[in-house]
Short mmCIF file of C-alpha atoms in Angstrom, two decimals:
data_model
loop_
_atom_site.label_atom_id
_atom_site.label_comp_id
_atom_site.label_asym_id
_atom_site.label_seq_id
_atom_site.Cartn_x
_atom_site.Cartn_y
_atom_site.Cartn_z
CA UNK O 63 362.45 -90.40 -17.18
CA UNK O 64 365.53 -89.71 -19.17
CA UNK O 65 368.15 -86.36 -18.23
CA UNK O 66 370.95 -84.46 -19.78
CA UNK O 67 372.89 -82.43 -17.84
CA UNK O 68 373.63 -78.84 -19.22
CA UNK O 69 374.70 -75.72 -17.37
CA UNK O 70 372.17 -75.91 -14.55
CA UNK O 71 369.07 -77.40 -16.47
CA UNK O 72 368.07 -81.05 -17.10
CA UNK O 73 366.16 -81.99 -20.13
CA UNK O 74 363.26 -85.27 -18.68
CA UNK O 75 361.23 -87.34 -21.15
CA UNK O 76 357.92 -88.04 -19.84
CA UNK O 77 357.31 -91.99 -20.07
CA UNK O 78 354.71 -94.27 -19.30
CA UNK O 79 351.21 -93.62 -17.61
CA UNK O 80 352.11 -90.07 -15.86
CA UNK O 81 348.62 -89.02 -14.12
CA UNK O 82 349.63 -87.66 -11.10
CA UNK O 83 351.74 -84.41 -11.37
CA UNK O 84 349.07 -82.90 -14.07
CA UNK O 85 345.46 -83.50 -15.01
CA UNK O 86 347.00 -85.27 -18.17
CA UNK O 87 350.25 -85.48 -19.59
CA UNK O 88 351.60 -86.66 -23.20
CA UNK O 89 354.19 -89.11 -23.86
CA UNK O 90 357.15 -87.82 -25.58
CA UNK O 91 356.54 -84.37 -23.48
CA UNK O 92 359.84 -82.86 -22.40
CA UNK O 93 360.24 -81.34 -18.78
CA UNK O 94 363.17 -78.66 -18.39
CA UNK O 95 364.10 -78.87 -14.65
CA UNK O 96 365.56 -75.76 -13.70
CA UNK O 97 368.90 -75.77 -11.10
CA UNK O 98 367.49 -73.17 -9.20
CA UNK O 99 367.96 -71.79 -5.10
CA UNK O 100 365.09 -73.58 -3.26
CA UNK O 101 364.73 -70.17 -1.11
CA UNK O 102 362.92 -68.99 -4.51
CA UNK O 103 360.19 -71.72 -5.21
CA UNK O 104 357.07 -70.30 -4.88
CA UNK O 105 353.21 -72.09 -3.85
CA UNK O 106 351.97 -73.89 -6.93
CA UNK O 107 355.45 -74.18 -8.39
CA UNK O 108 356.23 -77.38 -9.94
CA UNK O 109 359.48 -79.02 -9.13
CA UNK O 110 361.04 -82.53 -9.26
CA UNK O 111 361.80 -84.31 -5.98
CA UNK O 112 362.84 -87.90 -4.88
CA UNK O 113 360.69 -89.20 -2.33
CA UNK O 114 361.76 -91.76 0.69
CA UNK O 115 359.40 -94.09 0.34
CA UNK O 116 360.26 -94.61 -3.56
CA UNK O 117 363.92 -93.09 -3.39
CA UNK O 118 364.28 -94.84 -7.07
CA UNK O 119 361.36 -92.37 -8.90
CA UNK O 120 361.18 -88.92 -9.49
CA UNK O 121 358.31 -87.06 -8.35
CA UNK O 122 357.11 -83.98 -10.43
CA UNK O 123 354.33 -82.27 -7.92
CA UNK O 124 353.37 -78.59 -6.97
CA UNK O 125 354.60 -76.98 -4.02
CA UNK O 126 352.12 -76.23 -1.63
CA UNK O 127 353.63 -75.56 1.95
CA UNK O 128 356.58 -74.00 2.20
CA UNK O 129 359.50 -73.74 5.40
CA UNK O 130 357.40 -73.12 8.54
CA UNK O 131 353.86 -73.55 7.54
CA UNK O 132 351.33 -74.81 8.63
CA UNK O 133 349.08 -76.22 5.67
CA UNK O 134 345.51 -77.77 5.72
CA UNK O 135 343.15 -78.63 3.06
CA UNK O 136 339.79 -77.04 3.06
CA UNK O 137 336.73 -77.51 0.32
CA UNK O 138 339.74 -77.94 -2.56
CA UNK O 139 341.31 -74.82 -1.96
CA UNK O 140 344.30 -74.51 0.24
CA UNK O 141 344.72 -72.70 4.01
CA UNK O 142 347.47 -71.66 6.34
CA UNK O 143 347.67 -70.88 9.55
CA UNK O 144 348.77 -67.14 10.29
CA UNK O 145 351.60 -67.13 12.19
CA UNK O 146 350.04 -65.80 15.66
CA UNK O 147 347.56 -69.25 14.98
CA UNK O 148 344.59 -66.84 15.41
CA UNK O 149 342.86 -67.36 11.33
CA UNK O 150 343.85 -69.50 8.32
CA UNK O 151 344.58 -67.81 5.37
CA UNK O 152 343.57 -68.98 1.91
CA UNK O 153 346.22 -69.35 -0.71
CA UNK O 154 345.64 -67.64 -3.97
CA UNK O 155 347.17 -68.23 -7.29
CA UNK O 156 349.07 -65.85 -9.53
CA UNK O 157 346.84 -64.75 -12.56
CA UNK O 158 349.46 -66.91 -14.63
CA UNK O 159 348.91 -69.92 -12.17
CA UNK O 160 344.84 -69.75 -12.65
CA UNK O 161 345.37 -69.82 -16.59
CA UNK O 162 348.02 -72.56 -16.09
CA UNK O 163 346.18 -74.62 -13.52
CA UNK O 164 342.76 -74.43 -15.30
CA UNK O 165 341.11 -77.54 -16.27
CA UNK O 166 338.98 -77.94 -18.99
CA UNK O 167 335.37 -78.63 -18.30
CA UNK O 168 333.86 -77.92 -22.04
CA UNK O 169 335.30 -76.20 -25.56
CA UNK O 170 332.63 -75.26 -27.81
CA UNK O 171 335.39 -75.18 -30.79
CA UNK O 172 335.57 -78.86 -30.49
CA UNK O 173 331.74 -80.07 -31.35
CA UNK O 174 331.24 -83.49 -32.85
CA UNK O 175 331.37 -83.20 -36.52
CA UNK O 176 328.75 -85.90 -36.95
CA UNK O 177 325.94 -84.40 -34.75
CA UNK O 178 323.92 -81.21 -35.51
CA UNK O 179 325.89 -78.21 -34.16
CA UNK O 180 322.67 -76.95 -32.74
CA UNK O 181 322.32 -80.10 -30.24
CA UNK O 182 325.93 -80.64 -30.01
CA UNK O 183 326.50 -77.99 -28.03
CA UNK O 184 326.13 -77.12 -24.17
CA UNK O 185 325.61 -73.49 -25.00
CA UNK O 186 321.73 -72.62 -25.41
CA UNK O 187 320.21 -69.42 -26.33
CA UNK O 188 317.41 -68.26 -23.58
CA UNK O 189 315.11 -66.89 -26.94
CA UNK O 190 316.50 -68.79 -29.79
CA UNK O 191 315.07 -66.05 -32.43
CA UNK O 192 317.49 -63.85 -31.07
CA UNK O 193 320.50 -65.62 -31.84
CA UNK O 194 321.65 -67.55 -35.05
CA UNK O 195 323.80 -70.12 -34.40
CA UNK O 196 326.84 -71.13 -36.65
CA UNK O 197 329.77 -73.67 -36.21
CA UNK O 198 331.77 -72.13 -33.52
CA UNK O 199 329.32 -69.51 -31.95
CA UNK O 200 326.21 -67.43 -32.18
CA UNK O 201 325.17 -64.07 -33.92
CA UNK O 202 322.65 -61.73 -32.44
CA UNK O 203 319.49 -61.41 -35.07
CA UNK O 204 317.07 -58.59 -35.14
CA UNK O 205 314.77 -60.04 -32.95
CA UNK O 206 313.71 -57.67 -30.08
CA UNK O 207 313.77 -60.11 -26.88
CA UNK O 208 314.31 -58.91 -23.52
CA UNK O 209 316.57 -61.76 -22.05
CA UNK O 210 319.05 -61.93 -25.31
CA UNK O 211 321.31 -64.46 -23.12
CA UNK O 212 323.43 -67.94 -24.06
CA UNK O 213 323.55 -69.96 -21.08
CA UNK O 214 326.39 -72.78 -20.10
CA UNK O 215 324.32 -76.41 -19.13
CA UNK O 216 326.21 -78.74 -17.94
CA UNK O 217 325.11 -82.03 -19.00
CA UNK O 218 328.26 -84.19 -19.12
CA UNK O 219 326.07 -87.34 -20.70
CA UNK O 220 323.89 -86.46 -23.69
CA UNK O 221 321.16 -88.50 -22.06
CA UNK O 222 321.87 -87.43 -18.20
CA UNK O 223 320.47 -84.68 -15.95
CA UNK O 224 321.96 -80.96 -15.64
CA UNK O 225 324.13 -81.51 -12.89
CA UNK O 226 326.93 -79.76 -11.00
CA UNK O 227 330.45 -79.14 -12.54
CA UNK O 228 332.83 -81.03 -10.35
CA UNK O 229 336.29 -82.15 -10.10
CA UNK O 230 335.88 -85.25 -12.56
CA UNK O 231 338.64 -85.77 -14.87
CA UNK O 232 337.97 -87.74 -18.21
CA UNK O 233 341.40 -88.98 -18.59
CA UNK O 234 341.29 -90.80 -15.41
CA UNK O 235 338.03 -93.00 -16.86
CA UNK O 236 340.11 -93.87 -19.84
CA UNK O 237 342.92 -95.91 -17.41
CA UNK O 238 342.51 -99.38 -17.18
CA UNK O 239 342.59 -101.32 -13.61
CA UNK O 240 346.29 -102.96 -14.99
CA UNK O 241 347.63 -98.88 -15.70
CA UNK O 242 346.51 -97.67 -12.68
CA UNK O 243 348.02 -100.65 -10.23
CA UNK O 244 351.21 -100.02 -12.41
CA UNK O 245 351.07 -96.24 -11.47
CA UNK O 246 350.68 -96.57 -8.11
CA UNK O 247 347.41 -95.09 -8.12
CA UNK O 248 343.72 -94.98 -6.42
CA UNK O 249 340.44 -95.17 -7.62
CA UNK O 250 338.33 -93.05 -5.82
CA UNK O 251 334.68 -91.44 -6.08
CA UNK O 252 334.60 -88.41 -8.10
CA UNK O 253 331.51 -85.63 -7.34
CA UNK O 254 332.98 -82.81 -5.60
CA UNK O 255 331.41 -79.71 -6.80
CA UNK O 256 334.08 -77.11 -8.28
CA UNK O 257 332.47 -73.39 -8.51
CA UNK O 258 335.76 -71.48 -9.12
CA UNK O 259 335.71 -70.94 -13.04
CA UNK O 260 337.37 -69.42 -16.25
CA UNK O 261 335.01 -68.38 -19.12
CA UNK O 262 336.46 -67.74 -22.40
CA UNK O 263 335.39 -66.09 -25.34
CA UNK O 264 336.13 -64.49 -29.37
CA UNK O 265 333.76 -61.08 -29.03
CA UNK O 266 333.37 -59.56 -32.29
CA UNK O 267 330.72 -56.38 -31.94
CA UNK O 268 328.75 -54.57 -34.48
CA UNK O 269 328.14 -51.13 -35.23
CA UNK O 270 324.45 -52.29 -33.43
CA UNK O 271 326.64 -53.50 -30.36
CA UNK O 272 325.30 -51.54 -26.89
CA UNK O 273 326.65 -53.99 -24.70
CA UNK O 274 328.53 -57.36 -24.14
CA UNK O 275 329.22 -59.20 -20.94
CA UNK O 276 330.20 -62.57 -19.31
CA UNK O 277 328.55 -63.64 -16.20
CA UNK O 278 329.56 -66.84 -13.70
CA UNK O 279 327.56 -67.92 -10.44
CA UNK O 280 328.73 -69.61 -7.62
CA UNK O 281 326.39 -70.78 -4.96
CA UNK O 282 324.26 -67.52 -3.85
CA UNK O 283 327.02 -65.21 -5.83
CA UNK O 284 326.88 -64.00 -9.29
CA UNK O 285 329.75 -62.28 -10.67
CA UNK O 286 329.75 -60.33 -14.23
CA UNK O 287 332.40 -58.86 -17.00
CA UNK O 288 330.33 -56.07 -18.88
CA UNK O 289 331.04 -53.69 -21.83
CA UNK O 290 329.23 -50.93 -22.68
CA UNK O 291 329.35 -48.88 -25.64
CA UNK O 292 327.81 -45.47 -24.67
CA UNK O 293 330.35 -45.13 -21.36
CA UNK O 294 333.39 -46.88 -23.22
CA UNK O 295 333.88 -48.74 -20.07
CA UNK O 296 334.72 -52.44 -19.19
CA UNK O 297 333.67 -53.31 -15.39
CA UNK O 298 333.49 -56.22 -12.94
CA UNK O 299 330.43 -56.80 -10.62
CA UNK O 300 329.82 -58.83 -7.92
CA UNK O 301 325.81 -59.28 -6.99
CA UNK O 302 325.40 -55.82 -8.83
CA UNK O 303 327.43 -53.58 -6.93
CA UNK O 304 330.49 -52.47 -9.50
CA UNK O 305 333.91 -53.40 -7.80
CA UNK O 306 336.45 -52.39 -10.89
CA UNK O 307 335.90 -50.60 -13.79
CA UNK O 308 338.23 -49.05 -16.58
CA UNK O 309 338.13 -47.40 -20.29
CA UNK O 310 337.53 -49.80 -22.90
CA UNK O 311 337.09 -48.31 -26.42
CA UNK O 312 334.58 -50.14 -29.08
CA UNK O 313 337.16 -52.46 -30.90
CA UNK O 314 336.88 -54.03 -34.98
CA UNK O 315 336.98 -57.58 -35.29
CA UNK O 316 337.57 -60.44 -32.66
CA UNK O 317 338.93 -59.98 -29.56
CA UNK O 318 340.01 -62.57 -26.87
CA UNK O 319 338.44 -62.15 -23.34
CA UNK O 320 339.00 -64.56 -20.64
CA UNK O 321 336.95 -63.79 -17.09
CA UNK O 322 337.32 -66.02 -14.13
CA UNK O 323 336.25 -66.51 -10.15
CA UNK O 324 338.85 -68.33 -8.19
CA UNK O 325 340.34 -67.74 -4.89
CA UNK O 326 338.02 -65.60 -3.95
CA UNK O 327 339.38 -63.26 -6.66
CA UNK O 328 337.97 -61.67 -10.21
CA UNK O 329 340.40 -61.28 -13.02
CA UNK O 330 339.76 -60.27 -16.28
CA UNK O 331 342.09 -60.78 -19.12
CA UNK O 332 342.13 -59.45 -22.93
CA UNK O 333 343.77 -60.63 -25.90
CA UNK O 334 346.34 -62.39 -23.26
CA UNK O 335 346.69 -59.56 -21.37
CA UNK O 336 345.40 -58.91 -17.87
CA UNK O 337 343.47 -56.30 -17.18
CA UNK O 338 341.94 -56.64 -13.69
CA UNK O 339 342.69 -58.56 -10.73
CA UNK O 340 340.22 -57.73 -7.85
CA UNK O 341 340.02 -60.10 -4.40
CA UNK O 342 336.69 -60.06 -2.71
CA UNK O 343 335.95 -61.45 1.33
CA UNK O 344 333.73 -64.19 1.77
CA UNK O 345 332.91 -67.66 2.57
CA UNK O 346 334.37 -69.72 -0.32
CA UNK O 347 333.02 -72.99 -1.94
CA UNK O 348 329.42 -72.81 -0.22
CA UNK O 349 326.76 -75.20 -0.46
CA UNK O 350 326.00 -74.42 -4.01
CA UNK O 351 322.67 -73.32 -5.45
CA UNK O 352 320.11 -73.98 -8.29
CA UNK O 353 322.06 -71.22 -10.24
CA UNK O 354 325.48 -73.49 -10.39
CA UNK O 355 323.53 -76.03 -12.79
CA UNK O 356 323.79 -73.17 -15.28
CA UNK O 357 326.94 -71.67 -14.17
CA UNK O 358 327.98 -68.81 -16.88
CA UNK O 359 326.14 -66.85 -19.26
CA UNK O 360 327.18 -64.73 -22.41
CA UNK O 361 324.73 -61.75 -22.47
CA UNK O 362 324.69 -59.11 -25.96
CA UNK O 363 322.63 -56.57 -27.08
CA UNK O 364 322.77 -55.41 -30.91
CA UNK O 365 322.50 -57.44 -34.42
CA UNK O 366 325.10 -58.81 -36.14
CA UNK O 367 326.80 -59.14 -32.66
CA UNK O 368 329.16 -62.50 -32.66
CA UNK O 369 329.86 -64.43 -29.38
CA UNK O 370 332.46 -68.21 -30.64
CA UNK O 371 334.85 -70.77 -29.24
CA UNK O 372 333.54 -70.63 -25.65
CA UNK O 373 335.86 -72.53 -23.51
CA UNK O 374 334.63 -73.25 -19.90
CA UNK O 375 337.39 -74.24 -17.44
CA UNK O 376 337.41 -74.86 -13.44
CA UNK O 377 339.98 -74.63 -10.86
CA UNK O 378 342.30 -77.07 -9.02
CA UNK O 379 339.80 -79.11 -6.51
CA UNK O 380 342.85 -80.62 -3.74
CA UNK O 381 341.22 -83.90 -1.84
CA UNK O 382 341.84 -84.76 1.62
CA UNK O 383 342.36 -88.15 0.36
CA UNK O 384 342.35 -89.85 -3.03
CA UNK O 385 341.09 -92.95 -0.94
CA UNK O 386 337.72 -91.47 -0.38
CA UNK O 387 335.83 -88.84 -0.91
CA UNK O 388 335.30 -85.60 1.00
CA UNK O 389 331.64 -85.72 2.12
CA UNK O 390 329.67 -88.91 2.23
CA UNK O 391 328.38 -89.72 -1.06
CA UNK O 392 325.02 -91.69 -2.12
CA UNK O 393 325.38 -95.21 -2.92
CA UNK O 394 325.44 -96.34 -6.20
CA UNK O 395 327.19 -95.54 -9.99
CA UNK O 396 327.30 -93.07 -12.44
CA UNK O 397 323.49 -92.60 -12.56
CA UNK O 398 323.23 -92.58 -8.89
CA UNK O 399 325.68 -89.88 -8.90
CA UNK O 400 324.78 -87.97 -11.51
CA UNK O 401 320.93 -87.88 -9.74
CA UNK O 402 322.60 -86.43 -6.36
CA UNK O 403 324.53 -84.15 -8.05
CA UNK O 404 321.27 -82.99 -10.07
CA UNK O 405 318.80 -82.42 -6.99
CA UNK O 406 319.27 -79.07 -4.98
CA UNK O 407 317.28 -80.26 -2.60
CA UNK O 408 319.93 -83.11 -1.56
CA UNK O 409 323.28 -80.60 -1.80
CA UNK O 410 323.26 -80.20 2.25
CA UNK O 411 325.41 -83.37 2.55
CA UNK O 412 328.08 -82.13 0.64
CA UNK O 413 329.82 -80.02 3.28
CA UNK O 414 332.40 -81.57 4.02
CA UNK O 415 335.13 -81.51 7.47
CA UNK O 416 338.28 -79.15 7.06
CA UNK O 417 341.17 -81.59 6.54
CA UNK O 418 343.79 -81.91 9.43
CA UNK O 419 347.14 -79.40 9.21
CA UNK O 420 350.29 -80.35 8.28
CA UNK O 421 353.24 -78.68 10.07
CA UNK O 422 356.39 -78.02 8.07
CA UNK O 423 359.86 -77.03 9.63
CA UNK O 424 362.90 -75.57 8.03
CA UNK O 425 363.71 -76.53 4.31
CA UNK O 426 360.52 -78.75 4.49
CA UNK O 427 357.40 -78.45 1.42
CA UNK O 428 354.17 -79.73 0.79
CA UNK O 429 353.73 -81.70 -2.45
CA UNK O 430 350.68 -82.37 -3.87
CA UNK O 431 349.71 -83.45 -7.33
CA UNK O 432 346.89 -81.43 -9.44
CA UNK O 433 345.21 -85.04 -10.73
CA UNK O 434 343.86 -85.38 -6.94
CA UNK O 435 341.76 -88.30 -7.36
CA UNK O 436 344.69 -90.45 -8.04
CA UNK O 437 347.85 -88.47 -7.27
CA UNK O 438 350.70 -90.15 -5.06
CA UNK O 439 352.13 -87.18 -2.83
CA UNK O 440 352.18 -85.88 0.29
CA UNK O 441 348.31 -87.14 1.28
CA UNK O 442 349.17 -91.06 1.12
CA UNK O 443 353.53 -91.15 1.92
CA UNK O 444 353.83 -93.55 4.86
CA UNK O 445 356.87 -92.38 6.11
CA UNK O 446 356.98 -88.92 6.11
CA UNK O 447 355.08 -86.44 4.44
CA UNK O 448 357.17 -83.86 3.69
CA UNK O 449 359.81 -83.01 0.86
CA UNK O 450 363.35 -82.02 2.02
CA UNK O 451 365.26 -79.51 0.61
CA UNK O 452 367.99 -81.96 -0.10
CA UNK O 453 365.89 -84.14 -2.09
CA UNK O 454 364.83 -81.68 -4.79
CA UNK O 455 366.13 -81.57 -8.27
CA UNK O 456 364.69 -78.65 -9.35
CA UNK O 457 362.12 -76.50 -10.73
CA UNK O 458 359.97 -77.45 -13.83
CA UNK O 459 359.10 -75.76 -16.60
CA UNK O 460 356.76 -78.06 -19.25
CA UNK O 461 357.29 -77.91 -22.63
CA UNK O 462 355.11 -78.95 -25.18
CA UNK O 463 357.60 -80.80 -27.58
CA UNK O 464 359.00 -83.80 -28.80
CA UNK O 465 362.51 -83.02 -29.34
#
C-alpha cells in the first residue's frame, strides 16, 4: 500500500495478490480510508487496521463484533449473544450491505461467444415452445403451456452434475501455490452450501403481460416476487402465504428488479431503488433440499413478454476456519465433491457444529475477511484475536479507479 494524507482521508493503492479483505480485488484499485470516530463503525463496515502479529501490514477486513460482544460463527452467518446470555441473535445486513457483499455465482450477460447461446447458458425453459431464446434472455411465444417457467441449474462444469451453489470462489483456483505462500494464505476445502441469494433481472412486459415473478428456494422454503397486471400489485410470498404487498402500475420498456433471501430477510429492489424489506423467523441455512439444485425461477405469462441479463448472486458464507472445513467432507477431488454435493440423499453430513464465541471488551472488534477460505483475520491471529481501537486507521470506502 501507498497513502497521502489529506484533511482526514488517506488515498491506498492496492498492490500485489490482495485475496483476503474481498472476494477479489484489482490492482491499481484505490481505497479512500476515512478518519472517522470508531464509536460510529458499524457490523460489516470495512476499515483498515494494523494487526500485532504483523504490526508492519495493513489489514483491510469487515467489522464483525463490536465493544462488548459476544460473537460466534454459525452455518456462515453471524450470531451474538443477547446481553442477558439467554438467545443468540443473528446479524443482518443493511439492504446496501447485501447488494455490496453479494458474490457472483452466474451472469447470463456474459455467455461464451463461441458456444451456442442456447447451451451456453444455465437458464432453461421448463416448455421450450413457450419461450424464444435470444442473446441475453428469453421472450414468451404464443404457445399455451401451463408451467411457462425458466429455471436456474447450477452446473458449475459443463460436463459435471447439478449440484449445490456453495461458497466456492473462482479467483481463489486461479492462485498459484508460490502467490498464496506469499499472501499468507490457506488452502482449504471448498463445498459449503450457500442458500441466501440475489436474483436479478431486465423485465420488459407486453400488452399480453398478466403476470411476472421471481422465485428462490432454500431448503424446504420457497420464497417469490410476483406482479400482476389485473390488481396492479407487486407482492412477496413466503411458501404461499403473501407477507408484503404494494401498488405497482404496468410499466413500458425494461425495468431493473433485483429480489433476494438473506438473513432471514426478503427485499425487493427496482430500478436501484428498494422497495421492500420484510424479516421472517426461522431456522436459517437448513439441511438443504432437492429444490436448492434448481434454486430460482423466472415465471411469465403473456407473448412478447421479455425476461434478460439474469445475474444470480449468493451471500457472504464466514468459516470457522480457513484450515478446514465446517462439516466433514468425502474424500477425494473435484469429482468426488461435486458427486456429494449432487446426491440429496448424502446432504445429512453437512450440518455442521456452531463455532465457539469470541468475547470482546471495550474498544475491541471482530475482523474477518469476506474471501473466507483463505482470509488472514481474526480466525487464525496467534496472539490475540481482537482489533484495538488504537490500531485502526480508518474506515474504507473502495473505489473503482486508477487514479
Amino acid at each position: 500500500f501507498f497513502f497521502q494524507a489529506e484533511d482526514g482521508i488517506r488515498d491506498y493503492k492496492v498492490t500485489g495478490v490482495q485475496t483476503c479483505a474481498l472476494p477479489i480485488s484489482v490492482e491499481g484499485a484505490r481505497l479512500l480510508v476515512r478518519k472517522e470516530p470508531i464509536e460510529g463503525y458499524r457490523r460489516f463496515d470495512l476499515f483498515v487496521f494494523r494487526n500485532v502479529d504483523s504490526p508492519r501490514r495493513l489489514f483491510v477486513k469487515r467489522v464483525i463484533g463490536l465493544p462488548g460482544e459476544t460473537v460466534r460463527l454459525r452455518r456462515g452467518d453471524v450470531e451474538v449473544l443477547a446481553d442477558d446470555g439467554s438467545q443468540w441473535r443473528l446479524c443482518r445486513k443493511s439492504a446496501e450491505q447485501v447488494l455490496a457483499t453479494a458474490v457472483l455465482v452466474h451472469d447470463d450477460r456474459r455467455r461464451p461467444r463461441d458456444l451456442d447461446p442456447q447451451r451456453s447458458s444455465r437458464w432453461i425453459p421448463e416448455a421450450p415452445a413457450a419461450w424464444r431464446q435470444f442473446a441475453t434472455g428469453f421472450e414468451r411465444t404464443a404457445a399455451q403451456d401451463p408451467d411457462p417457467t425458466i429455471v436456474y441449474q447450477h452446473r458449475p462444469r459443463a460436463d459435471g452434475p447439478l449440484r449445490l451453489i456453495t461458497d466456492d470462489l473462482a479467483y481463489n483456483d486461479g492462485l498459484t501455490e508460490t502467490e498464496a505462500a506469499n499472501a499468507d494464505l490457506h488452502r482449504a476445502p471448498a463445498g459449503h452450501p450457500v442458500s441466501d441469494l440475489v436474483l436479478e433481472a431486465s423485465i420488459a412486459p407486453s400488452a399480453a403481460t398478466s403476470f411476472v415473478g421471481l422465485e428462490l428456494s432454500a431448503g424446504d422454503d420457497q420464497f417469490t416476487w410476483r406482479w400482476r397486471r389485473a390488481e396492479a400489485i407487486s407482492e412477496l410470498t413466503r411458501n404461499g402465504r403473501t407477507v408484503w404487498s404494494g401498488p405497482q402500475p404496468a410499466w413500458e420498456g425494461n425495468r431493473r428488479w433485483v429480489f433476494a433471501n438473506v438473513d432471514r430477510r426478503l427485499l425487493l429492489w427496482r430500478d436501484g431503488t428498494l422497495t421492500a424489506a420484510v424479516p421472517y423467523e426461522g431456522e436459517d441455512r437448513k439441511t438443504p433440499s432437492v429444490k436448492d439444485l434448481q434454486p430460482a425461477v423466472v415465471v411469465a405469462a403473456g407473448e412478447g413478454t421479455r425476461v434478460s441479463d439474469l445475474v444470480l448472486r449468493r451471500d457472504l458464507y464466514y468459516r470457522r476456519s480457513a484450515l478446514s472445513p465446517d462439516y466433514l467432507r468425502p474424500g477425494g477431488g473435484v469429482r468426488e465433491l461435486d458427486e456429494f454435493l449432487s446426491r440429496p440423499s448424502r446432504w445429512d453430513r453437512l450440518q455442521s457444529p456452531d463455532g465457539a464465541p469470541w468475547a470482546l471488551g471495550p474498544g475491541e472488534y471482530l475482523a474477518l475477511g469476506d474471501n473466507s477460505a483463505r482470509s488472514n483475520d481474526s480466525r487464525h491471529w496467534r496472539r490475540d484475536y481482537r482489533v484495538r481501537a488504537e490500531t485502526v486507521l480508518g474506515k474504507v470506502d473502495l473505489r473503482d479507479r486508477k487514479s
